[in-house]
Amino acid sequence: MVFCNFPRAVAYLALCLSLQAAALSFTGPVQSLSDISITELTQLLDSGTVTSRDLVDLYSDRIAEVNAELNAVIEIDVDTALHVAETLDRDRSNGVLRGPLHGIPILVKDNYATTGGFNESLKTGAGSVCLAAGSRPREDATVVAKLRAAGAIILGKTNLAEFSGARGHHVPQGWSARGGQTYGAYVRGQTACGSSSGSGVAAGLGLAAAALGTETGGSITCPASFGNVVGVKPTVGLTSRFGVVPVTPRQDTAGPLARSVADAALLLEVMAGRDVERDNYTAAQPWDSPPRYTEALNASALRGKRIGVMWYEQGIEFGMNYWANKKQIRRLFDAALDDLRGAGAELVDVPFGDHGGADKGLFNIHVPMRNGGDYMLPDLKEALARYYDNMAPDDNADEASTAIQNHTQLLACLREDPRERSAEYSLEIMAAIAEEDEPLGPAGGAEAWAAYVNVSTATGSLLRGPLQEQNLEGLVMYMDLAIVLASAPGLPIVTVPMGGLGDDARVVYEGEGNDDYNLPRVITGAPGMPQGLSFVDEKWTEMDLVGFAYAYEQASQRRWTLAPWVKMESDLDNWTGDRIGEL
Ligand SMILES: *[C@@H]1O[C@H](CO)[C@@H](O)[C@H](O)[C@H]1NC(C)=O
Ligand SMILES: *[C@@H]1O[C@H](CO)[C@@H](O)[C@H](O)[C@H]1NC(C)=O
Ligand SMILES: *[C@@H]1O[C@H](CO)[C@@H](O)[C@H](O)[C@H]1NC(C)=O
Ligand SMILES: *[C@@H]1O[C@H](CO)[C@@H](O)[C@H](O)[C@H]1NC(C)=O
Ligand SMILES: *[C@@H]1O[C@H](CO)[C@@H](O)[C@H](O)[C@H]1NC(C)=O
Ligand SMILES: *[C@@H]1O[C@H](CO)[C@@H](O)[C@H](O)[C@H]1NC(C)=O
């Protein structure tokens, strides 16, 4: 560890020596930002080895190194972040800590409302240049405000599937007008999946300490899986959705993507809680304040637990062809089962067909957005209208005249602005909620409700049936099945890396054999492509799931078996004297 190898002037020497002394008082190796945990970062900050200002600089440099290739990050607000970091560094040196994320840089998906960026920065567009143009949220999303209150530095916005996939059926996974095509970091040209595409990539590479995503139907779980990171998709209602560009409030949920279960638990602890006035789903929480998820980090948590194992022979493609490598996925899954047994779990096979899962029709609803679900469109229309209420024209923006205040304006802009590529990539979902052709029933109406109950009962019972009948304490499955079954009923999923596809894996592409629109050639399966194992249970069981996920992670250690193909030079271990002058 050499922090002072290039002291440029004698004047810096004293500072440099005191830094080295501080560094020496920190016991333990300084890790790469690709691996380091939030707890370890906090130790480095506490010991004075680095400052939050340094971290903002380092993460900005890392983003600059890889973003041209991966498009993981839409924008960063370095000026604001440095300013906030300086304040937090000062507070820290005075012994004042705001909370468990004091001075920790975090990236958030571009559908989280963020205020306070200097000039034109830190806009909120859900990936859309139209939504971002000329208007600003009046308030931070509740979860963003909670992060800031806990001391986090909001470094910038990550890329995503535009409108979290609720734009049209023919839009590439991980593409947005604001950010371009996101690519994963482990196989050159791989999908990052979606819709929290950039958050999975950014967390995995260490472009920030961690990142926030949102999920409606797979949008945290799949990017966590293909990004070699941990993803927590909380029970709907555990985290407030106020200020998040919505899809359907019946399913939307806000959660973290992080390199370890411990980091994810810490973020979840900060994010969770009631916000009844602004998101009344949070009123359903069965407690006054949520549990402390970091207390669930117990490497023995699986010992003696009855865990149901679900496997769907046919796979669920999501149009991504990754099931071409079923044999390789099954091999990883079997290895994961061995690790679970090794960690003391009692595994109980849950033959899927016994519970009606063989009904192929069921899987036609697997990504309800793609089927224009009968409740999704009314929900989206009403929820988006409420979101616009939080938008104010930006007086400083040149584009003030185009500030989006309602859906008519948004749709017109999506059709006209060439950056939105509407000639190539469709926007029929956004068009449908404008009701130009067919009127939609109300989101609260009987029809939408019946459709929702139908889907959530059909999928939820496949999970709840075995949980109850066989007295199970949790379920484990490949991530795609978790997405299909847990989305509509709003159940929690915690996804953990389970390793990469073997050398015998086939290289396959998104939408292969489907030429009806101009898809970029994005790889959805290949040797070394990361995969995730998902833990699922009843609502509000995140304490259990975090424990199981942690015990599995500790027993298996799969994340560390894979290395990204992109390399970054900016890191803690060659932090040079160049920077010392800036401290
Ligand atoms: C904001 O923009 C103005 C004009 O471009 C520039 O002079 C100023 O430095 C910017 N402020 C920050 C904090 O970036
Ligand atoms: C929750 O809030 C939504 C939107 O603000 C509203 O439509 C709904 O009636 C509320 N539900 C309850 C039970 O208050
Ligand atoms: C960890 O889990 C084991 C097994 O369930 C339990 O016996 C032990 O008390 C737990 N430890 C803590 C600190 O909760
Ligand atoms: C949408 O907002 C624009 C600008 O404020 C306004 O001119 C237009 O009438 C609004 N349209 C609808 C349908 O509310
Ligand atoms: C529920 O779904 C089934 C099959 O998926 C369908 O036959 C039935 O009509 C649906 N019921 C309602 C109320 O939508
Ligand atoms: C940082 O270290 C790596 C490997 O140790 C090296 O390749 C790279 O050139 C170094 N970068 C700088 C800026 O010193």
XYZ file of C-alpha atoms and ligand atoms in Angstrom:
667
model
C 0.000 0.000 0.000
C 1.787 3.119 -1.180
C -0.087 6.338 -0.778
C 2.847 8.698 -0.731
C 5.092 7.442 -3.470
C 5.084 10.706 -5.382
C 5.161 13.564 -2.883
C 5.408 16.446 -5.287
C 6.557 19.049 -2.825
C 8.129 19.033 0.557
C 5.150 20.999 1.817
C 3.021 17.951 1.312
C 5.397 15.705 3.150
C 4.018 16.295 6.626
C 0.491 15.625 5.453
C 1.729 12.587 3.637
C 3.467 11.211 6.698
C 0.418 11.762 8.850
C -1.627 9.915 6.240
C 0.821 7.042 6.341
C 0.619 6.971 10.101
C -3.149 6.890 9.827
C -2.872 4.143 7.260
C -0.644 2.133 9.561
C -3.166 2.417 12.344
C -5.633 0.705 10.048
C -5.103 -2.996 10.419
C -5.971 -5.150 7.467
C -5.130 -5.029 3.792
C -6.453 -2.227 1.624
C -8.600 -3.899 -0.949
C -9.521 -2.935 -4.441
C -12.617 -0.811 -4.860
C -13.838 -3.745 -6.957
C -14.089 -5.857 -3.817
C -14.193 -3.638 -0.785
C -17.197 -3.671 1.535
C -18.961 -0.632 2.953
C -17.712 -1.582 6.418
C -14.124 -1.665 5.161
C -14.573 1.652 3.346
C -15.876 3.138 6.569
C -12.783 1.872 8.404
C -10.558 3.543 5.798
C -12.497 6.775 6.208
C -12.416 6.594 10.001
C -8.670 5.998 10.039
C -8.092 8.922 7.671
C -6.494 6.653 5.075
C -8.835 8.105 2.487
C -11.429 10.832 2.553
C -14.882 10.811 1.031
C -13.555 13.421 -1.354
C -10.933 10.937 -2.485
C -13.610 8.314 -2.988
C -15.693 10.649 -5.133
C -12.603 11.351 -7.257
C -11.696 7.679 -7.516
C -15.187 6.510 -8.412
C -15.524 9.295 -10.994
C -12.235 8.198 -12.535
C -13.335 4.574 -12.598
C -16.600 5.501 -14.266
C -14.683 7.516 -16.845
C -12.451 4.505 -17.515
C -15.247 2.057 -18.340
C -18.347 3.973 -19.266
C -17.622 4.480 -22.954
C -17.595 0.701 -23.254
C -20.415 -0.246 -20.857
C -22.781 2.769 -20.591
C -23.544 1.785 -17.019
C -23.832 5.340 -15.732
C -25.984 8.060 -17.290
C -24.546 10.996 -15.426
C -22.538 11.855 -12.378
C -22.667 15.082 -10.453
C -19.054 15.434 -9.377
C -19.328 19.073 -8.285
C -22.165 18.423 -5.888
C -20.692 15.138 -4.731
C -17.319 16.767 -3.943
C -19.055 19.571 -2.123
C -21.115 17.147 -0.032
C -18.034 14.961 0.531
C -16.054 17.894 1.918
C -18.804 18.676 4.385
C -19.026 15.037 5.438
C -15.222 14.770 5.745
C -15.238 17.815 7.997
C -18.043 16.375 10.089
C -16.228 13.087 10.393
C -13.046 14.741 11.570
C -15.142 16.529 14.188
C -16.583 13.226 15.298
C -20.038 13.925 13.869
C -21.465 11.008 11.908
C -24.873 11.248 10.255
C -25.513 7.550 10.007
C -24.201 4.192 8.823
C -23.473 5.467 5.297
C -21.562 8.578 6.329
C -19.433 9.663 3.373
C -20.167 6.577 1.234
C -20.779 7.305 -2.498
C -23.822 5.525 -3.939
C -25.294 5.511 -7.456
C -29.058 5.383 -8.002
C -31.104 4.220 -10.964
C -32.337 7.065 -13.150
C -35.941 6.496 -12.088
C -35.272 7.783 -8.551
C -36.120 11.464 -8.239
C -33.027 13.418 -7.242
C -32.876 17.116 -6.419
C -30.026 19.452 -5.751
C -27.644 18.834 -8.650
C -25.719 21.887 -9.773
C -26.793 23.432 -13.053
C -28.148 20.817 -15.436
C -26.913 17.763 -13.586
C -28.585 14.945 -11.679
C -31.809 15.001 -13.623
C -34.368 12.247 -13.444
C -35.614 10.701 -16.647
C -36.113 6.955 -16.145
C -33.698 6.928 -19.082
C -35.858 9.185 -21.216
C -34.392 12.437 -22.539
C -37.983 13.665 -22.769
C -38.838 13.087 -19.130
C -35.505 14.521 -17.995
C -35.655 17.623 -20.174
C -36.323 20.890 -18.516
C -38.065 19.611 -15.437
C -36.951 18.613 -12.033
C -38.538 16.720 -9.193
C -39.664 19.043 -6.408
C -38.455 16.537 -3.836
C -36.041 13.641 -3.600
C -37.521 10.169 -3.719
C -38.095 9.127 -0.096
C -35.445 6.429 -0.328
C -32.894 8.905 -1.708
C -33.697 11.272 1.158
C -33.195 8.423 3.624
C -29.833 7.577 2.078
C -28.706 11.176 2.327
C -29.908 11.386 5.927
C -27.772 8.313 6.671
C -24.761 10.179 5.260
C -24.581 8.725 1.748
C -23.268 10.799 -1.150
C -25.495 10.494 -4.222
C -22.843 10.334 -6.924
C -25.100 10.028 -9.960
C -27.651 8.066 -11.960
C -27.343 4.610 -13.467
C -28.605 3.465 -16.835
C -31.690 1.269 -17.215
C -34.196 -0.094 -19.648
C -36.089 3.086 -20.480
C -39.118 3.562 -18.211
C -38.043 0.303 -16.542
C -39.358 -1.585 -19.558
C -42.754 0.157 -19.579
C -42.200 1.945 -22.863
C -42.861 -0.735 -25.492
C -42.241 -4.389 -26.232
C -39.564 -3.772 -28.820
C -36.961 -1.876 -26.878
C -33.615 -3.544 -26.182
C -33.051 -4.691 -22.617
C -30.804 -2.154 -20.872
C -31.178 0.561 -23.510
C -32.277 4.118 -22.805
C -32.198 7.328 -24.805
C -30.330 9.051 -22.008
C -27.729 6.342 -21.461
C -27.500 4.207 -24.616
C -27.032 0.431 -24.493
C -25.783 -0.913 -21.160
C -23.396 -3.870 -21.323
C -22.401 -6.239 -18.549
C -18.787 -6.411 -17.409
C -17.997 -10.131 -17.268
C -18.245 -11.206 -20.892
C -17.451 -8.745 -23.659
C -20.749 -7.712 -25.249
C -22.944 -9.394 -22.618
C -26.352 -8.160 -21.555
C -26.570 -6.476 -18.171
C -30.194 -7.623 -18.146
C -32.687 -5.088 -16.890
C -34.233 -2.936 -16.011
C -31.762 -1.886 -13.282
C -29.000 -2.617 -15.779
C -26.454 0.034 -14.867
C -26.954 -0.510 -11.144
C -25.928 -4.154 -11.469
C -22.850 -3.261 -13.509
C -21.853 -0.339 -11.276
C -22.169 -2.313 -8.056
C -20.279 -5.252 -9.541
C -17.338 -3.210 -10.801
C -17.123 -0.847 -7.857
C -18.103 2.323 -9.697
C -19.595 3.321 -6.341
C -19.866 1.534 -3.012
C -23.228 0.115 -4.152
C -26.241 1.088 -6.240
C -30.009 1.245 -5.960
C -32.396 -0.432 -8.359
C -36.118 -0.980 -8.570
C -38.097 -4.066 -9.526
C -41.558 -4.646 -10.956
C -40.877 -8.031 -12.553
C -37.219 -9.044 -12.385
C -35.545 -5.660 -12.617
C -33.247 -6.148 -9.619
C -33.099 -9.940 -9.611
C -31.938 -10.389 -13.213
C -29.307 -7.583 -13.290
C -27.976 -8.911 -9.965
C -27.726 -12.365 -11.500
C -25.934 -11.305 -14.700
C -23.921 -8.659 -12.852
C -22.396 -11.061 -10.309
C -23.840 -9.096 -7.378
C -26.318 -9.480 -4.574
C -29.765 -8.028 -5.238
C -32.548 -7.530 -2.728
C -36.058 -7.184 -4.128
C -37.975 -6.253 -0.966
C -41.569 -7.131 -0.171
C -43.768 -4.552 -1.918
C -44.384 -1.928 0.761
C -41.147 -2.410 2.732
C -39.476 0.515 0.947
C -41.285 3.681 -0.118
C -41.796 4.259 -3.833
C -42.529 7.947 -3.465
C -40.588 9.811 -6.145
C -39.765 6.710 -8.166
C -40.937 6.782 -11.788
C -43.545 4.009 -11.519
C -44.676 0.982 -13.475
C -47.349 -0.498 -11.217
C -47.630 0.280 -7.503
C -48.960 -3.248 -7.017
C -45.522 -4.630 -7.837
C -42.948 -1.834 -7.798
C -40.333 -2.044 -5.072
C -37.035 -0.299 -4.361
C -33.962 -2.269 -3.329
C -30.154 -2.396 -3.315
C -27.591 -4.076 -5.575
C -24.282 -4.648 -3.804
C -21.193 -6.801 -3.880
C -22.030 -8.635 -0.672
C -25.047 -9.650 1.353
C -23.691 -7.566 4.240
C -23.644 -4.385 2.140
C -27.096 -5.101 0.746
C -28.449 -5.677 4.256
C -26.992 -2.386 5.440
C -28.585 -0.489 2.556
C -31.903 -2.258 3.045
C -31.852 -1.276 6.693
C -31.479 2.373 5.686
C -34.089 2.190 2.896
C -36.864 0.322 4.701
C -39.625 1.976 6.687
C -43.040 3.564 6.615
C -43.884 6.568 4.477
C -47.631 6.254 4.825
C -48.636 9.704 3.645
C -46.771 9.406 0.383
C -46.802 5.677 -0.255
C -49.669 4.035 1.555
C -48.465 0.519 0.704
C -45.908 1.049 3.456
C -48.783 1.114 5.963
C -48.972 -2.673 5.572
C -45.642 -3.165 7.369
C -46.316 -5.404 10.357
C -44.141 -3.356 12.708
C -43.575 0.256 13.719
C -40.007 0.253 12.537
C -38.477 -2.499 10.428
C -35.961 -5.008 11.772
C -32.241 -4.347 11.608
C -31.246 -6.470 8.678
C -27.546 -6.377 9.497
C -28.374 -8.405 12.603
C -29.421 -11.268 10.342
C -25.858 -11.748 9.040
C -25.220 -15.125 10.610
C -23.065 -17.666 8.791
C -24.974 -20.441 10.586
C -28.389 -19.168 9.554
C -29.062 -22.173 7.295
C -28.244 -24.782 9.910
C -31.189 -27.112 10.390
C -33.487 -25.037 8.156
C -35.945 -26.780 5.808
C -35.494 -25.120 2.448
C -37.630 -26.052 -0.558
C -35.843 -26.488 -3.877
C -37.776 -25.509 -7.009
C -36.565 -26.112 -10.535
C -38.502 -25.529 -13.727
C -37.331 -27.921 -16.431
C -38.572 -25.793 -19.279
C -36.948 -22.572 -18.199
C -38.326 -19.146 -18.783
C -36.666 -17.300 -21.592
C -37.748 -13.673 -21.217
C -36.893 -13.585 -24.917
C -33.247 -13.842 -24.019
C -32.291 -17.376 -25.062
C -30.250 -18.053 -21.985
C -31.979 -21.390 -21.560
C -29.840 -22.603 -24.436
C -27.366 -23.234 -21.613
C -29.768 -25.108 -19.375
C -27.302 -27.918 -18.693
C -24.655 -25.437 -17.558
C -27.152 -23.527 -15.407
C -28.302 -26.784 -13.815
C -24.695 -27.669 -13.037
C -24.246 -24.383 -11.157
C -27.568 -24.913 -9.410
C -26.514 -28.393 -8.265
C -23.255 -27.000 -6.923
C -25.275 -24.362 -5.056
C -27.440 -27.095 -3.541
C -24.281 -28.832 -2.336
C -23.139 -25.591 -0.727
C -26.535 -25.160 0.930
C -26.343 -28.679 2.337
C -22.802 -27.960 3.443
C -24.105 -24.928 5.315
C -26.469 -27.213 7.204
C -29.722 -26.737 5.277
C -32.173 -29.598 4.969
C -33.236 -29.466 1.324
C -36.723 -30.545 0.347
C -37.473 -31.134 -3.300
C -40.600 -29.312 -4.441
C -41.634 -30.960 -7.705
C -42.968 -28.049 -9.628
C -45.559 -29.941 -11.646
C -47.364 -30.971 -8.444
C -48.459 -27.421 -7.966
C -49.761 -26.686 -11.411
C -46.484 -25.240 -12.610
C -46.464 -27.463 -15.641
C -49.376 -25.411 -16.900
C -47.616 -23.700 -19.729
C -50.334 -21.060 -19.847
C -49.191 -19.777 -16.498
C -45.956 -18.638 -17.990
C -47.590 -16.457 -20.545
C -47.912 -13.973 -17.746
C -44.291 -14.218 -16.736
C -43.372 -10.693 -17.620
C -46.783 -9.103 -17.357
C -45.576 -5.874 -18.946
C -44.865 -7.720 -22.124
C -48.431 -8.949 -22.172
C -49.880 -5.538 -21.427
C -51.501 -6.982 -18.311
C -55.018 -5.777 -17.654
C -53.984 -4.039 -14.471
C -50.585 -2.775 -15.566
C -51.798 -0.161 -18.004
C -54.415 1.482 -15.741
C -51.896 1.338 -12.890
C -49.156 2.932 -14.973
C -51.458 5.667 -16.210
C -52.578 6.684 -12.736
C -49.228 6.295 -11.043
C -47.408 8.269 -13.730
C -49.955 11.074 -13.417
C -49.136 11.227 -9.699
C -45.438 11.221 -10.521
C -45.857 14.275 -12.775
C -47.288 16.111 -9.736
C -43.788 15.981 -8.234
C -42.284 17.634 -11.306
C -41.594 21.342 -11.493
C -40.317 23.215 -14.537
C -36.648 23.986 -14.209
C -36.372 27.752 -14.352
C -32.685 27.571 -15.187
C -33.096 25.205 -18.083
C -33.033 26.380 -21.664
C -35.595 23.713 -22.314
C -38.048 25.098 -19.766
C -40.650 25.325 -22.480
C -40.520 21.558 -22.945
C -40.814 20.718 -19.253
C -43.027 17.644 -18.986
C -46.131 18.212 -16.889
C -48.478 15.573 -18.304
C -48.556 12.438 -20.383
C -49.734 14.072 -23.604
C -46.575 16.131 -23.639
C -44.380 13.156 -22.824
C -45.806 11.005 -25.594
C -45.476 13.790 -28.159
C -41.830 14.244 -27.203
C -41.128 10.487 -27.303
C -42.490 10.400 -30.827
C -40.643 13.462 -32.044
C -37.248 13.528 -30.362
C -34.853 11.530 -32.585
C -32.805 10.508 -29.545
C -35.750 8.400 -28.400
C -35.452 6.362 -31.631
C -39.179 5.751 -31.868
C -38.889 4.674 -35.506
C -36.820 1.683 -34.395
C -37.820 1.009 -30.804
C -41.501 0.894 -30.018
C -43.503 2.834 -27.451
C -46.902 1.168 -27.502
C -47.185 0.982 -23.716
C -46.633 4.728 -23.397
C -49.110 5.232 -26.252
C -51.745 2.926 -24.746
C -51.942 4.889 -21.508
C -52.599 8.045 -23.509
C -55.874 6.293 -24.391
C -55.842 7.540 -27.934
C -57.602 4.425 -29.199
C -59.116 2.542 -26.314
C -60.187 3.908 -22.953
C -58.687 2.143 -19.934
C -60.665 1.170 -16.879
C -59.658 2.785 -13.581
C -56.714 1.248 -11.712
C -58.950 0.829 -8.694
C -61.790 -0.670 -10.750
C -63.183 -4.184 -10.486
C -61.674 -5.317 -13.771
C -58.108 -4.348 -12.926
C -58.506 -5.798 -9.463
C -59.807 -9.136 -10.785
C -56.940 -9.368 -13.244
C -54.430 -8.667 -10.514
C -55.941 -11.200 -8.134
C -55.923 -13.768 -10.897
C -52.224 -13.354 -11.653
C -51.042 -12.911 -8.085
C -53.040 -15.892 -6.809
C -51.892 -18.160 -9.621
C -48.226 -17.377 -9.099
C -48.260 -16.766 -5.346
C -49.938 -20.093 -4.598
C -47.096 -21.950 -6.296
C -44.823 -20.518 -3.612
C -47.189 -20.418 -0.667
C -48.548 -23.930 -1.275
C -45.271 -25.749 -0.628
C -44.145 -23.274 2.047
C -47.211 -24.095 4.108
C -47.877 -27.713 3.206
C -44.308 -28.813 3.717
C -43.440 -26.559 6.600
C -40.588 -24.896 4.763
C -38.629 -21.947 6.068
C -37.743 -20.660 2.629
C -37.421 -21.572 -1.035
C -34.450 -21.558 -3.341
C -34.564 -21.454 -7.147
C -32.846 -20.138 -10.257
C -33.505 -16.436 -10.565
C -35.934 -16.610 -13.511
C -38.470 -18.739 -11.659
C -38.295 -16.406 -8.659
C -39.118 -13.485 -10.935
C -42.132 -15.178 -12.467
C -43.597 -16.374 -9.197
C -42.803 -13.587 -6.715
C -43.539 -10.466 -8.791
C -47.334 -10.249 -8.792
C -47.848 -11.343 -5.164
C -45.175 -8.826 -4.081
C -42.978 -11.347 -2.266
C -39.327 -10.704 -1.444
C -36.361 -12.177 -3.352
C -32.712 -12.112 -2.352
C -30.341 -13.120 -5.156
C -26.717 -14.164 -4.606
C -23.981 -14.956 -7.165
C -23.741 -18.693 -7.875
C -20.826 -18.615 -10.339
C -20.340 -18.395 -14.084
C -21.362 -20.673 -16.950
C -18.789 -23.315 -17.787
C -16.443 -23.379 -20.760
C -18.879 -25.602 -22.640
C -21.594 -22.924 -22.644
C -22.973 -21.802 -26.004
C -22.695 -18.170 -27.001
C -26.263 -16.936 -27.516
C -27.788 -13.537 -28.200
C -30.869 -11.607 -27.127
C -33.781 -12.163 -29.482
C -31.804 -14.646 -31.593
C -33.990 -15.838 -34.446
C -36.359 -12.932 -33.962
C -35.703 -10.330 -36.647
C -38.766 -8.188 -36.217
C -36.793 -5.276 -34.925
C -33.287 -4.054 -34.969
C -31.801 -5.446 -31.762
C -28.207 -4.816 -30.870
C -26.225 -8.084 -30.761
C -26.159 -8.505 -26.995
C -24.887 -11.763 -25.516
C -27.240 -13.506 -23.102
C -25.210 -16.634 -22.501
C -21.513 -17.528 -22.839
C -18.706 -19.139 -20.875
C -18.097 -17.112 -17.724
C -21.497 -15.416 -17.788
C -22.523 -14.817 -14.133
C -25.659 -16.458 -12.745
C -27.676 -15.905 -9.586
C -29.388 -18.095 -7.011
C -32.606 -16.669 -5.566
C -34.082 -17.135 -2.096
C -37.835 -16.478 -1.805
C -40.298 -16.521 1.075
C -43.528 -14.963 2.403
C -43.960 -11.193 2.752
C -41.835 -9.388 5.351
C -39.373 -12.268 5.762
C -36.304 -10.304 4.683
C -34.606 -11.067 8.016
C -34.713 -14.787 7.209
C -33.790 -14.314 3.573
C -30.822 -12.095 4.385
C -29.630 -14.751 6.859
C -29.977 -17.583 4.331
C -28.319 -15.546 1.595
C -25.444 -14.612 3.872
C -24.889 -18.193 5.017
C -24.923 -19.360 1.387
C -22.574 -16.585 0.309
C -20.116 -17.381 3.089
C -20.217 -21.098 2.296
C -19.938 -20.724 -1.486
C -17.931 -17.540 -2.163
C -18.887 -17.643 -5.853
C -18.630 -13.958 -6.662
C -14.873 -14.105 -6.307
C -14.516 -16.914 -8.860
C -15.279 -14.493 -11.698
C -13.320 -11.479 -12.910
C -14.662 -8.720 -15.154
C -13.083 -8.379 -18.574
C -12.879 -4.594 -18.170
C -9.988 -3.387 -16.064
C -9.716 -0.132 -14.146
C -6.512 1.532 -13.038
C -7.962 4.059 -10.614
C -7.999 2.292 -7.307
C -6.988 2.531 -3.671
C -3.819 0.524 -4.095
C -2.169 2.995 -6.425
C -3.555 6.141 -4.984
C -0.647 8.467 -5.658
C 0.764 11.677 -4.215
C -0.892 13.512 -7.101
C -3.992 13.612 -5.056
C -2.479 14.642 -1.808
C -2.317 18.253 -2.827
C -6.077 18.259 -3.148
C -6.808 17.024 0.327
C -22.802 26.058 -13.466
O -22.723 26.537 -14.798
C -22.059 27.748 -14.930
C -22.195 28.196 -16.367
O -21.929 27.149 -17.249
C -20.602 27.567 -14.524
O -19.916 28.795 -14.632
C -20.568 27.100 -13.074
O -19.238 26.812 -12.700
C -21.401 25.849 -12.910
N -21.475 25.527 -11.498
C -21.094 24.372 -11.038
C -21.127 24.238 -9.567
O -20.723 23.477 -11.763
C -53.420 4.831 -1.485
O -52.974 5.885 -2.301
C -53.478 5.833 -3.620
C -52.782 6.890 -4.428
O -52.475 8.015 -3.701
C -54.985 6.001 -3.584
O -55.491 5.926 -4.886
C -55.581 4.892 -2.728
O -56.953 5.072 -2.579
C -54.930 4.862 -1.349
N -55.386 3.703 -0.647
C -55.761 3.750 0.614
C -56.215 2.460 1.232
O -55.747 4.785 1.259
C -26.809 -17.995 14.274
O -27.619 -19.048 13.823
C -27.529 -20.221 14.616
C -28.310 -21.314 13.906
O -29.598 -20.920 13.595
C -28.063 -19.920 16.001
O -27.959 -21.048 16.818
C -27.237 -18.786 16.602
O -27.789 -18.419 17.842
C -27.224 -17.588 15.678
N -26.307 -16.597 16.179
C -26.685 -15.381 16.443
C -25.613 -14.470 16.933
O -27.827 -14.999 16.306
C -50.269 19.333 -20.787
O -49.454 20.394 -20.364
C -49.314 21.420 -21.330
C -48.280 22.406 -20.813
O -48.589 22.830 -19.522
C -50.665 22.047 -21.586
O -50.546 23.040 -22.600
C -51.646 20.979 -22.054
O -52.932 21.519 -22.171
C -51.658 19.818 -21.067
N -52.441 18.761 -21.651
C -53.301 18.049 -20.949
C -54.027 16.992 -21.674
O -53.470 18.238 -19.756
C -57.795 -15.999 -14.791
O -56.866 -16.677 -15.603
C -57.343 -17.807 -16.272
C -56.264 -18.526 -17.026
O -55.055 -17.877 -16.957
C -58.463 -17.379 -17.207
O -59.010 -18.494 -17.839
C -59.545 -16.655 -16.414
O -60.513 -16.150 -17.270
C -58.941 -15.511 -15.618
N -59.954 -14.921 -14.777
C -60.100 -13.618 -14.673
C -61.150 -13.172 -13.714
O -59.414 -12.801 -15.286
C -2.244 0.962 -11.007
O -1.837 -0.359 -10.841
C -1.999 -1.174 -11.962
C -1.668 -2.590 -11.607
O -0.984 -2.671 -10.407
C -1.153 -0.647 -13.097
O -1.364 -1.440 -14.226
C -1.575 0.764 -13.384
O -0.752 1.310 -14.378
C -1.511 1.609 -12.150
N -2.081 2.896 -12.445
C -1.554 4.018 -12.026
C -2.298 5.259 -12.379
O -0.565 4.068 -11.371
